Amino acid sequence: MTASPSFWVVIPAAGVGARMQADRPKQYLRLGDRTLIEHTLDCFLDHPGLRGLVVSLSAADGYWPTLACAADDRVNLAAGGAERANSVLAGIKRLVALGAADGDWVLVHDAARPNLAHSDLARLLESLADDPVGGLLAVPVRDTLKQVGPDGRVVATPDRSLYWQAYTPQMFRLGMLREALGGALAAGIPVTDEASAMEWAGHAPRLIEGRADNIKVTRPEDLDWLTGLRG
């Protein structure tokens, strides 16, 4: 088995999570006795391979200073941007200031994805340790997919065996990821995750199968489900 590499982490957390229809950004909603982002940070902070972690926050974020983790000297901050790619690039810039090099691994993880299993993180690190590109956790699509036309009617049923649902963390070399994200932004290419930026730059990220319960909280029922899962 390939040894797990050391790595850096960026958590983009400048979004507002409008679909949650909550009174605060979704990463600050509570799951049990702590917020989602606190659970998310715990997925990484005690890992022996972690070299540094950056959270990219909105300038108007008044919730972060109220959290206990805001005083944790293992957590560094960067100014988040208008889009996810801007926030990740700001996080990468902060990592470089902390000593990260172009060849180092960077893991990008959603702030509102608090249920990452230690076994999934280990599998990602070990599987991609020597990969020339990097990759991401993902889950094969289980349900039948439908392609929909502008009138809301089905126009095709794609072969679901060809599709996976992209999760995080997504793991790439710092220099390659910075170049891909910066290039996509400069070209006006909309990228919804780091893998899509890498794809645009001509790379083929590898998919590593993870657990289906590593969900991103996007809608109120997602938080209800996680609350029930944790008892």
PDB file of C-alpha atoms in Angstrom:
ATOM      1  CA  MET A   1       0.000   0.000   0.000  1.00  0.00           C
ATOM      2  CA  THR A   2       1.303   3.469  -0.909  1.00  0.00           C
ATOM      3  CA  ALA A   3       1.997   5.665   2.116  1.00  0.00           C
ATOM      4  CA  SER A   4      -0.302   8.651   2.595  1.00  0.00           C
ATOM      5  CA  PRO A   5       1.336  11.925   1.541  1.00  0.00           C
ATOM      6  CA  SER A   6       1.394  15.127   3.557  1.00  0.00           C
ATOM      7  CA  PHE A   7      -1.104  17.707   2.342  1.00  0.00           C
ATOM      8  CA  TRP A   8      -2.623  21.181   2.709  1.00  0.00           C
ATOM      9  CA  VAL A   9      -6.348  22.006   2.867  1.00  0.00           C
ATOM     10  CA  VAL A  10      -8.485  24.864   1.561  1.00  0.00           C
ATOM     11  CA  ILE A  11     -12.074  25.257   2.775  1.00  0.00           C
ATOM     12  CA  PRO A  12     -13.997  27.790   0.627  1.00  0.00           C
ATOM     13  CA  ALA A  13     -16.609  29.246   2.975  1.00  0.00           C
ATOM     14  CA  ALA A  14     -17.658  32.585   1.489  1.00  0.00           C
ATOM     15  CA  GLY A  15     -21.029  31.422   0.117  1.00  0.00           C
ATOM     16  CA  VAL A  16     -24.439  32.269   1.535  1.00  0.00           C
ATOM     17  CA  GLY A  17     -26.297  29.018   0.786  1.00  0.00           C
ATOM     18  CA  ALA A  18     -29.500  30.646  -0.469  1.00  0.00           C
ATOM     19  CA  ARG A  19     -31.271  27.322  -1.083  1.00  0.00           C
ATOM     20  CA  MET A  20     -31.241  26.586   2.657  1.00  0.00           C
ATOM     21  CA  GLN A  21     -33.566  29.581   3.212  1.00  0.00           C
ATOM     22  CA  ALA A  22     -31.880  30.089   6.602  1.00  0.00           C
ATOM     23  CA  ASP A  23     -31.014  33.212   8.575  1.00  0.00           C
ATOM     24  CA  ARG A  24     -27.273  32.618   8.140  1.00  0.00           C
ATOM     25  CA  PRO A  25     -24.821  30.973   5.729  1.00  0.00           C
ATOM     26  CA  LYS A  26     -25.368  27.232   5.810  1.00  0.00           C
ATOM     27  CA  GLN A  27     -21.911  26.449   7.176  1.00  0.00           C
ATOM     28  CA  TYR A  28     -22.992  28.094  10.435  1.00  0.00           C
ATOM     29  CA  LEU A  29     -26.138  26.029  10.912  1.00  0.00           C
ATOM     30  CA  ARG A  30     -25.933  23.648  13.835  1.00  0.00           C
ATOM     31  CA  LEU A  31     -25.531  19.894  13.652  1.00  0.00           C
ATOM     32  CA  GLY A  32     -25.828  18.684  17.217  1.00  0.00           C
ATOM     33  CA  ASP A  33     -23.922  20.981  19.544  1.00  0.00           C
ATOM     34  CA  ARG A  34     -21.651  22.512  16.894  1.00  0.00           C
ATOM     35  CA  THR A  35     -21.857  24.195  13.504  1.00  0.00           C
ATOM     36  CA  LEU A  36     -21.384  22.400  10.202  1.00  0.00           C
ATOM     37  CA  ILE A  37     -18.035  24.057   9.552  1.00  0.00           C
ATOM     38  CA  GLU A  38     -16.695  22.958  12.937  1.00  0.00           C
ATOM     39  CA  HIS A  39     -17.518  19.349  12.102  1.00  0.00           C
ATOM     40  CA  THR A  40     -15.919  19.843   8.691  1.00  0.00           C
ATOM     41  CA  LEU A  41     -12.671  21.171  10.143  1.00  0.00           C
ATOM     42  CA  ASP A  42     -12.477  18.210  12.513  1.00  0.00           C
ATOM     43  CA  CYS A  43     -12.223  15.918   9.491  1.00  0.00           C
ATOM     44  CA  PHE A  44      -8.712  17.290   8.878  1.00  0.00           C
ATOM     45  CA  LEU A  45      -7.237  19.031  11.912  1.00  0.00           C
ATOM     46  CA  ASP A  46      -6.074  15.930  13.752  1.00  0.00           C
ATOM     47  CA  HIS A  47      -4.715  14.121  10.693  1.00  0.00           C
ATOM     48  CA  PRO A  48      -0.941  13.580  11.036  1.00  0.00           C
ATOM     49  CA  GLY A  49      -0.353  14.422   7.371  1.00  0.00           C
ATOM     50  CA  LEU A  50      -1.914  17.901   7.537  1.00  0.00           C
ATOM     51  CA  ARG A  51       0.650  20.655   6.963  1.00  0.00           C
ATOM     52  CA  GLY A  52      -1.715  23.614   7.019  1.00  0.00           C
ATOM     53  CA  LEU A  53      -5.376  24.577   6.601  1.00  0.00           C
ATOM     54  CA  VAL A  54      -6.960  27.751   5.240  1.00  0.00           C
ATOM     55  CA  VAL A  55     -10.607  28.830   5.434  1.00  0.00           C
ATOM     56  CA  SER A  56     -11.665  31.435   2.843  1.00  0.00           C
ATOM     57  CA  LEU A  57     -14.302  33.725   4.338  1.00  0.00           C
ATOM     58  CA  SER A  58     -16.508  36.551   3.148  1.00  0.00           C
ATOM     59  CA  ALA A  59     -15.422  40.007   4.318  1.00  0.00           C
ATOM     60  CA  ALA A  60     -18.910  40.452   5.801  1.00  0.00           C
ATOM     61  CA  ASP A  61     -18.772  37.191   7.796  1.00  0.00           C
ATOM     62  CA  GLY A  62     -19.689  37.964  11.398  1.00  0.00           C
ATOM     63  CA  TYR A  63     -20.263  34.363  12.490  1.00  0.00           C
ATOM     64  CA  TRP A  64     -16.730  32.961  12.279  1.00  0.00           C
ATOM     65  CA  PRO A  65     -15.305  35.001  15.203  1.00  0.00           C
ATOM     66  CA  THR A  66     -17.944  33.507  17.527  1.00  0.00           C
ATOM     67  CA  LEU A  67     -16.684  29.942  17.020  1.00  0.00           C
ATOM     68  CA  ALA A  68     -14.138  28.225  19.234  1.00  0.00           C
ATOM     69  CA  CYS A  69     -12.144  27.156  16.173  1.00  0.00           C
ATOM     70  CA  ALA A  70     -11.542  30.825  15.301  1.00  0.00           C
ATOM     71  CA  ALA A  71      -8.908  30.813  18.071  1.00  0.00           C
ATOM     72  CA  ASP A  72      -7.261  27.587  16.851  1.00  0.00           C
ATOM     73  CA  ASP A  73      -3.781  28.476  15.605  1.00  0.00           C
ATOM     74  CA  ARG A  74      -3.915  25.561  13.164  1.00  0.00           C
ATOM     75  CA  VAL A  75      -6.610  27.408  11.173  1.00  0.00           C
ATOM     76  CA  ASN A  76      -5.555  30.241   8.853  1.00  0.00           C
ATOM     77  CA  LEU A  77      -7.858  32.652   7.027  1.00  0.00           C
ATOM     78  CA  ALA A  78      -8.067  34.101   3.526  1.00  0.00           C
ATOM     79  CA  ALA A  79     -10.472  36.569   1.919  1.00  0.00           C
ATOM     80  CA  GLY A  80     -13.134  34.712  -0.042  1.00  0.00           C
ATOM     81  CA  GLY A  81     -14.296  35.861  -3.448  1.00  0.00           C
ATOM     82  CA  ALA A  82     -17.453  36.173  -5.494  1.00  0.00           C
ATOM     83  CA  GLU A  83     -17.123  32.644  -6.893  1.00  0.00           C
ATOM     84  CA  ARG A  84     -15.812  29.387  -5.484  1.00  0.00           C
ATOM     85  CA  ALA A  85     -12.769  29.535  -7.763  1.00  0.00           C
ATOM     86  CA  ASN A  86     -11.848  32.972  -6.394  1.00  0.00           C
ATOM     87  CA  SER A  87     -12.075  31.693  -2.827  1.00  0.00           C
ATOM     88  CA  VAL A  88      -9.956  28.629  -3.594  1.00  0.00           C
ATOM     89  CA  LEU A  89      -7.322  30.742  -5.335  1.00  0.00           C
ATOM     90  CA  ALA A  90      -7.194  33.076  -2.334  1.00  0.00           C
ATOM     91  CA  GLY A  91      -6.738  30.039  -0.114  1.00  0.00           C
ATOM     92  CA  ILE A  92      -3.915  28.742  -2.312  1.00  0.00           C
ATOM     93  CA  LYS A  93      -2.175  32.126  -2.141  1.00  0.00           C
ATOM     94  CA  ARG A  94      -2.344  31.956   1.657  1.00  0.00           C
ATOM     95  CA  LEU A  95      -0.940  28.413   1.600  1.00  0.00           C
ATOM     96  CA  VAL A  96       2.050  29.634  -0.395  1.00  0.00           C
ATOM     97  CA  ALA A  97       2.646  32.295   2.257  1.00  0.00           C
ATOM     98  CA  LEU A  98       2.618  29.485   4.820  1.00  0.00           C
ATOM     99  CA  GLY A  99       5.289  27.582   2.916  1.00  0.00           C
ATOM    100  CA  ALA A 100       3.390  25.404   0.436  1.00  0.00           C
ATOM    101  CA  ALA A 101       5.176  24.608  -2.833  1.00  0.00           C
ATOM    102  CA  ASP A 102       3.846  24.037  -6.350  1.00  0.00           C
ATOM    103  CA  GLY A 103       4.371  20.273  -6.083  1.00  0.00           C
ATOM    104  CA  ASP A 104       2.508  19.904  -2.778  1.00  0.00           C
ATOM    105  CA  TRP A 105      -0.916  18.310  -2.564  1.00  0.00           C
ATOM    106  CA  VAL A 106      -3.880  20.599  -1.869  1.00  0.00           C
ATOM    107  CA  LEU A 107      -7.232  19.166  -0.794  1.00  0.00           C
ATOM    108  CA  VAL A 108     -10.287  21.394  -1.333  1.00  0.00           C
ATOM    109  CA  HIS A 109     -13.344  20.475   0.728  1.00  0.00           C
ATOM    110  CA  ASP A 110     -16.824  21.986   1.020  1.00  0.00           C
ATOM    111  CA  ALA A 111     -17.479  23.884   4.253  1.00  0.00           C
ATOM    112  CA  ALA A 112     -20.964  22.347   4.494  1.00  0.00           C
ATOM    113  CA  ARG A 113     -19.857  18.742   3.914  1.00  0.00           C
ATOM    114  CA  PRO A 114     -19.344  17.701   7.561  1.00  0.00           C
ATOM    115  CA  ASN A 115     -19.583  13.916   7.348  1.00  0.00           C
ATOM    116  CA  LEU A 116     -16.308  12.970   5.653  1.00  0.00           C
ATOM    117  CA  ALA A 117     -15.221   9.571   6.982  1.00  0.00           C
ATOM    118  CA  HIS A 118     -11.601   9.119   8.060  1.00  0.00           C
ATOM    119  CA  SER A 119     -11.516   5.993   5.909  1.00  0.00           C
ATOM    120  CA  ASP A 120     -12.506   8.002   2.803  1.00  0.00           C
ATOM    121  CA  LEU A 121      -9.824  10.600   3.468  1.00  0.00           C
ATOM    122  CA  ALA A 122      -7.244   7.845   3.895  1.00  0.00           C
ATOM    123  CA  ARG A 123      -8.367   6.128   0.686  1.00  0.00           C
ATOM    124  CA  LEU A 124      -8.129   9.377  -1.291  1.00  0.00           C
ATOM    125  CA  LEU A 125      -4.643  10.173   0.001  1.00  0.00           C
ATOM    126  CA  GLU A 126      -3.302   6.670  -0.509  1.00  0.00           C
ATOM    127  CA  SER A 127      -4.872   6.133  -3.938  1.00  0.00           C
ATOM    128  CA  LEU A 128      -3.614   9.414  -5.375  1.00  0.00           C
ATOM    129  CA  ALA A 129      -0.228   9.614  -3.633  1.00  0.00           C
ATOM    130  CA  ASP A 130       1.692   8.987  -6.867  1.00  0.00           C
ATOM    131  CA  ASP A 131      -0.940  10.077  -9.380  1.00  0.00           C
ATOM    132  CA  PRO A 132       0.308  12.540 -12.021  1.00  0.00           C
ATOM    133  CA  VAL A 133      -2.940  14.552 -11.942  1.00  0.00           C
ATOM    134  CA  GLY A 134      -4.903  13.934  -8.746  1.00  0.00           C
ATOM    135  CA  GLY A 135      -8.615  13.393  -8.357  1.00  0.00           C
ATOM    136  CA  LEU A 136     -11.642  13.461  -6.125  1.00  0.00           C
ATOM    137  CA  LEU A 137     -14.017  11.422  -4.048  1.00  0.00           C
ATOM    138  CA  ALA A 138     -17.129  10.451  -5.990  1.00  0.00           C
ATOM    139  CA  VAL A 139     -20.072   8.066  -5.880  1.00  0.00           C
ATOM    140  CA  PRO A 140     -21.583   6.165  -8.835  1.00  0.00           C
ATOM    141  CA  VAL A 141     -25.052   7.415  -9.727  1.00  0.00           C
ATOM    142  CA  ARG A 142     -27.660   4.993  -8.374  1.00  0.00           C
ATOM    143  CA  ASP A 143     -30.897   6.327  -9.739  1.00  0.00           C
ATOM    144  CA  THR A 144     -32.146   6.551 -13.301  1.00  0.00           C
ATOM    145  CA  LEU A 145     -31.185   9.859 -14.907  1.00  0.00           C
ATOM    146  CA  LYS A 146     -33.414  11.953 -17.149  1.00  0.00           C
ATOM    147  CA  GLN A 147     -32.334  14.615 -19.616  1.00  0.00           C
ATOM    148  CA  VAL A 148     -34.901  17.396 -19.633  1.00  0.00           C
ATOM    149  CA  GLY A 149     -35.775  19.876 -22.356  1.00  0.00           C
ATOM    150  CA  PRO A 150     -36.644  23.570 -21.885  1.00  0.00           C
ATOM    151  CA  ASP A 151     -40.324  22.648 -21.571  1.00  0.00           C
ATOM    152  CA  GLY A 152     -39.637  20.410 -18.555  1.00  0.00           C
ATOM    153  CA  ARG A 153     -40.292  17.195 -20.478  1.00  0.00           C
ATOM    154  CA  VAL A 154     -37.938  14.223 -20.744  1.00  0.00           C
ATOM    155  CA  VAL A 155     -35.934  14.082 -23.954  1.00  0.00           C
ATOM    156  CA  ALA A 156     -33.569  11.196 -23.106  1.00  0.00           C
ATOM    157  CA  THR A 157     -32.579   8.631 -20.483  1.00  0.00           C
ATOM    158  CA  PRO A 158     -28.761   8.554 -20.283  1.00  0.00           C
ATOM    159  CA  ASP A 159     -26.847   5.413 -19.366  1.00  0.00           C
ATOM    160  CA  ARG A 160     -26.309   5.909 -15.639  1.00  0.00           C
ATOM    161  CA  SER A 161     -23.304   3.558 -15.597  1.00  0.00           C
ATOM    162  CA  LEU A 162     -21.343   6.366 -17.275  1.00  0.00           C
ATOM    163  CA  TYR A 163     -22.011   8.925 -14.530  1.00  0.00           C
ATOM    164  CA  TRP A 164     -20.670   9.581 -11.055  1.00  0.00           C
ATOM    165  CA  GLN A 165     -21.636  12.234  -8.517  1.00  0.00           C
ATOM    166  CA  ALA A 166     -18.674  14.463  -7.636  1.00  0.00           C
ATOM    167  CA  TYR A 167     -17.925  14.921  -3.936  1.00  0.00           C
ATOM    168  CA  THR A 168     -15.073  16.498  -2.005  1.00  0.00           C
ATOM    169  CA  PRO A 169     -12.259  16.536  -0.997  1.00  0.00           C
ATOM    170  CA  GLN A 170     -10.740  17.124  -4.405  1.00  0.00           C
ATOM    171  CA  MET A 171      -6.968  16.650  -4.413  1.00  0.00           C
ATOM    172  CA  PHE A 172      -4.507  18.250  -6.848  1.00  0.00           C
ATOM    173  CA  ARG A 173      -0.968  19.622  -6.981  1.00  0.00           C
ATOM    174  CA  LEU A 174      -0.914  23.251  -5.877  1.00  0.00           C
ATOM    175  CA  GLY A 175       0.753  24.643  -8.996  1.00  0.00           C
ATOM    176  CA  MET A 176      -1.431  22.744 -11.445  1.00  0.00           C
ATOM    177  CA  LEU A 177      -4.608  23.689  -9.603  1.00  0.00           C
ATOM    178  CA  ARG A 178      -3.665  27.362  -9.344  1.00  0.00           C
ATOM    179  CA  GLU A 179      -2.924  27.499 -13.070  1.00  0.00           C
ATOM    180  CA  ALA A 180      -6.156  25.711 -13.995  1.00  0.00           C
ATOM    181  CA  LEU A 181      -8.399  27.859 -11.793  1.00  0.00           C
ATOM    182  CA  GLY A 182      -6.708  31.087 -12.827  1.00  0.00           C
ATOM    183  CA  GLY A 183      -6.904  30.185 -16.499  1.00  0.00           C
ATOM    184  CA  ALA A 184     -10.576  29.251 -16.319  1.00  0.00           C
ATOM    185  CA  LEU A 185     -11.455  32.481 -14.523  1.00  0.00           C
ATOM    186  CA  ALA A 186      -9.495  34.566 -17.028  1.00  0.00           C
ATOM    187  CA  ALA A 187     -11.278  32.816 -19.912  1.00  0.00           C
ATOM    188  CA  GLY A 188     -14.693  33.322 -18.346  1.00  0.00           C
ATOM    189  CA  ILE A 189     -15.259  29.574 -18.043  1.00  0.00           C
ATOM    190  CA  PRO A 190     -17.786  28.682 -15.307  1.00  0.00           C
ATOM    191  CA  VAL A 191     -16.304  25.998 -13.053  1.00  0.00           C
ATOM    192  CA  THR A 192     -18.346  24.550 -10.214  1.00  0.00           C
ATOM    193  CA  ASP A 193     -15.534  22.512  -8.690  1.00  0.00           C
ATOM    194  CA  GLU A 194     -11.780  22.120  -8.915  1.00  0.00           C
ATOM    195  CA  ALA A 195     -11.990  19.015 -11.097  1.00  0.00           C
ATOM    196  CA  SER A 196     -13.874  20.916 -13.803  1.00  0.00           C
ATOM    197  CA  ALA A 197     -11.100  23.519 -13.883  1.00  0.00           C
ATOM    198  CA  MET A 198      -8.518  20.755 -14.225  1.00  0.00           C
ATOM    199  CA  GLU A 199     -10.574  19.173 -17.012  1.00  0.00           C
ATOM    200  CA  TRP A 200     -10.749  22.516 -18.820  1.00  0.00           C
ATOM    201  CA  ALA A 201      -6.947  22.720 -18.565  1.00  0.00           C
ATOM    202  CA  GLY A 202      -6.637  19.367 -20.326  1.00  0.00           C
ATOM    203  CA  HIS A 203      -6.172  17.037 -17.363  1.00  0.00           C
ATOM    204  CA  ALA A 204      -8.188  13.915 -16.507  1.00  0.00           C
ATOM    205  CA  PRO A 205      -8.822  13.699 -12.745  1.00  0.00           C
ATOM    206  CA  ARG A 206      -9.198  10.246 -11.234  1.00  0.00           C
ATOM    207  CA  LEU A 207     -12.380   9.252  -9.403  1.00  0.00           C
ATOM    208  CA  ILE A 208     -11.998   7.519  -6.041  1.00  0.00           C
ATOM    209  CA  GLU A 209     -15.176   5.879  -4.787  1.00  0.00           C
ATOM    210  CA  GLY A 210     -16.257   7.147  -1.396  1.00  0.00           C
ATOM    211  CA  ARG A 211     -19.175   6.812   0.983  1.00  0.00           C
ATOM    212  CA  ALA A 212     -22.559   8.095  -0.133  1.00  0.00           C
ATOM    213  CA  ASP A 213     -23.199   9.698   3.271  1.00  0.00           C
ATOM    214  CA  ASN A 214     -20.466  12.296   2.663  1.00  0.00           C
ATOM    215  CA  ILE A 215     -23.221  14.690   1.604  1.00  0.00           C
ATOM    216  CA  LYS A 216     -23.123  18.436   1.129  1.00  0.00           C
ATOM    217  CA  VAL A 217     -25.835  20.272   3.045  1.00  0.00           C
ATOM    218  CA  THR A 218     -27.708  22.189   0.364  1.00  0.00           C
ATOM    219  CA  ARG A 219     -31.368  21.947   1.346  1.00  0.00           C
ATOM    220  CA  PRO A 220     -33.139  21.783   4.738  1.00  0.00           C
ATOM    221  CA  GLU A 221     -33.822  18.052   4.356  1.00  0.00           C
ATOM    222  CA  ASP A 222     -30.081  17.380   4.057  1.00  0.00           C
ATOM    223  CA  LEU A 223     -29.511  18.786   7.527  1.00  0.00           C
ATOM    224  CA  ASP A 224     -32.493  16.840   8.870  1.00  0.00           C
ATOM    225  CA  TRP A 225     -31.023  13.635   7.430  1.00  0.00           C
ATOM    226  CA  LEU A 226     -27.598  14.227   8.950  1.00  0.00           C
ATOM    227  CA  THR A 227     -29.155  15.067  12.296  1.00  0.00           C
ATOM    228  CA  GLY A 228     -30.992  11.738  12.253  1.00  0.00           C
ATOM    229  CA  LEU A 229     -27.834   9.893  11.164  1.00  0.00           C
ATOM    230  CA  ARG A 230     -25.925  11.220  14.163  1.00  0.00           C
ATOM    231  CA  GLY A 231     -28.766  10.401  16.526  1.00  0.00           C
TER     232      GLY A 231
END
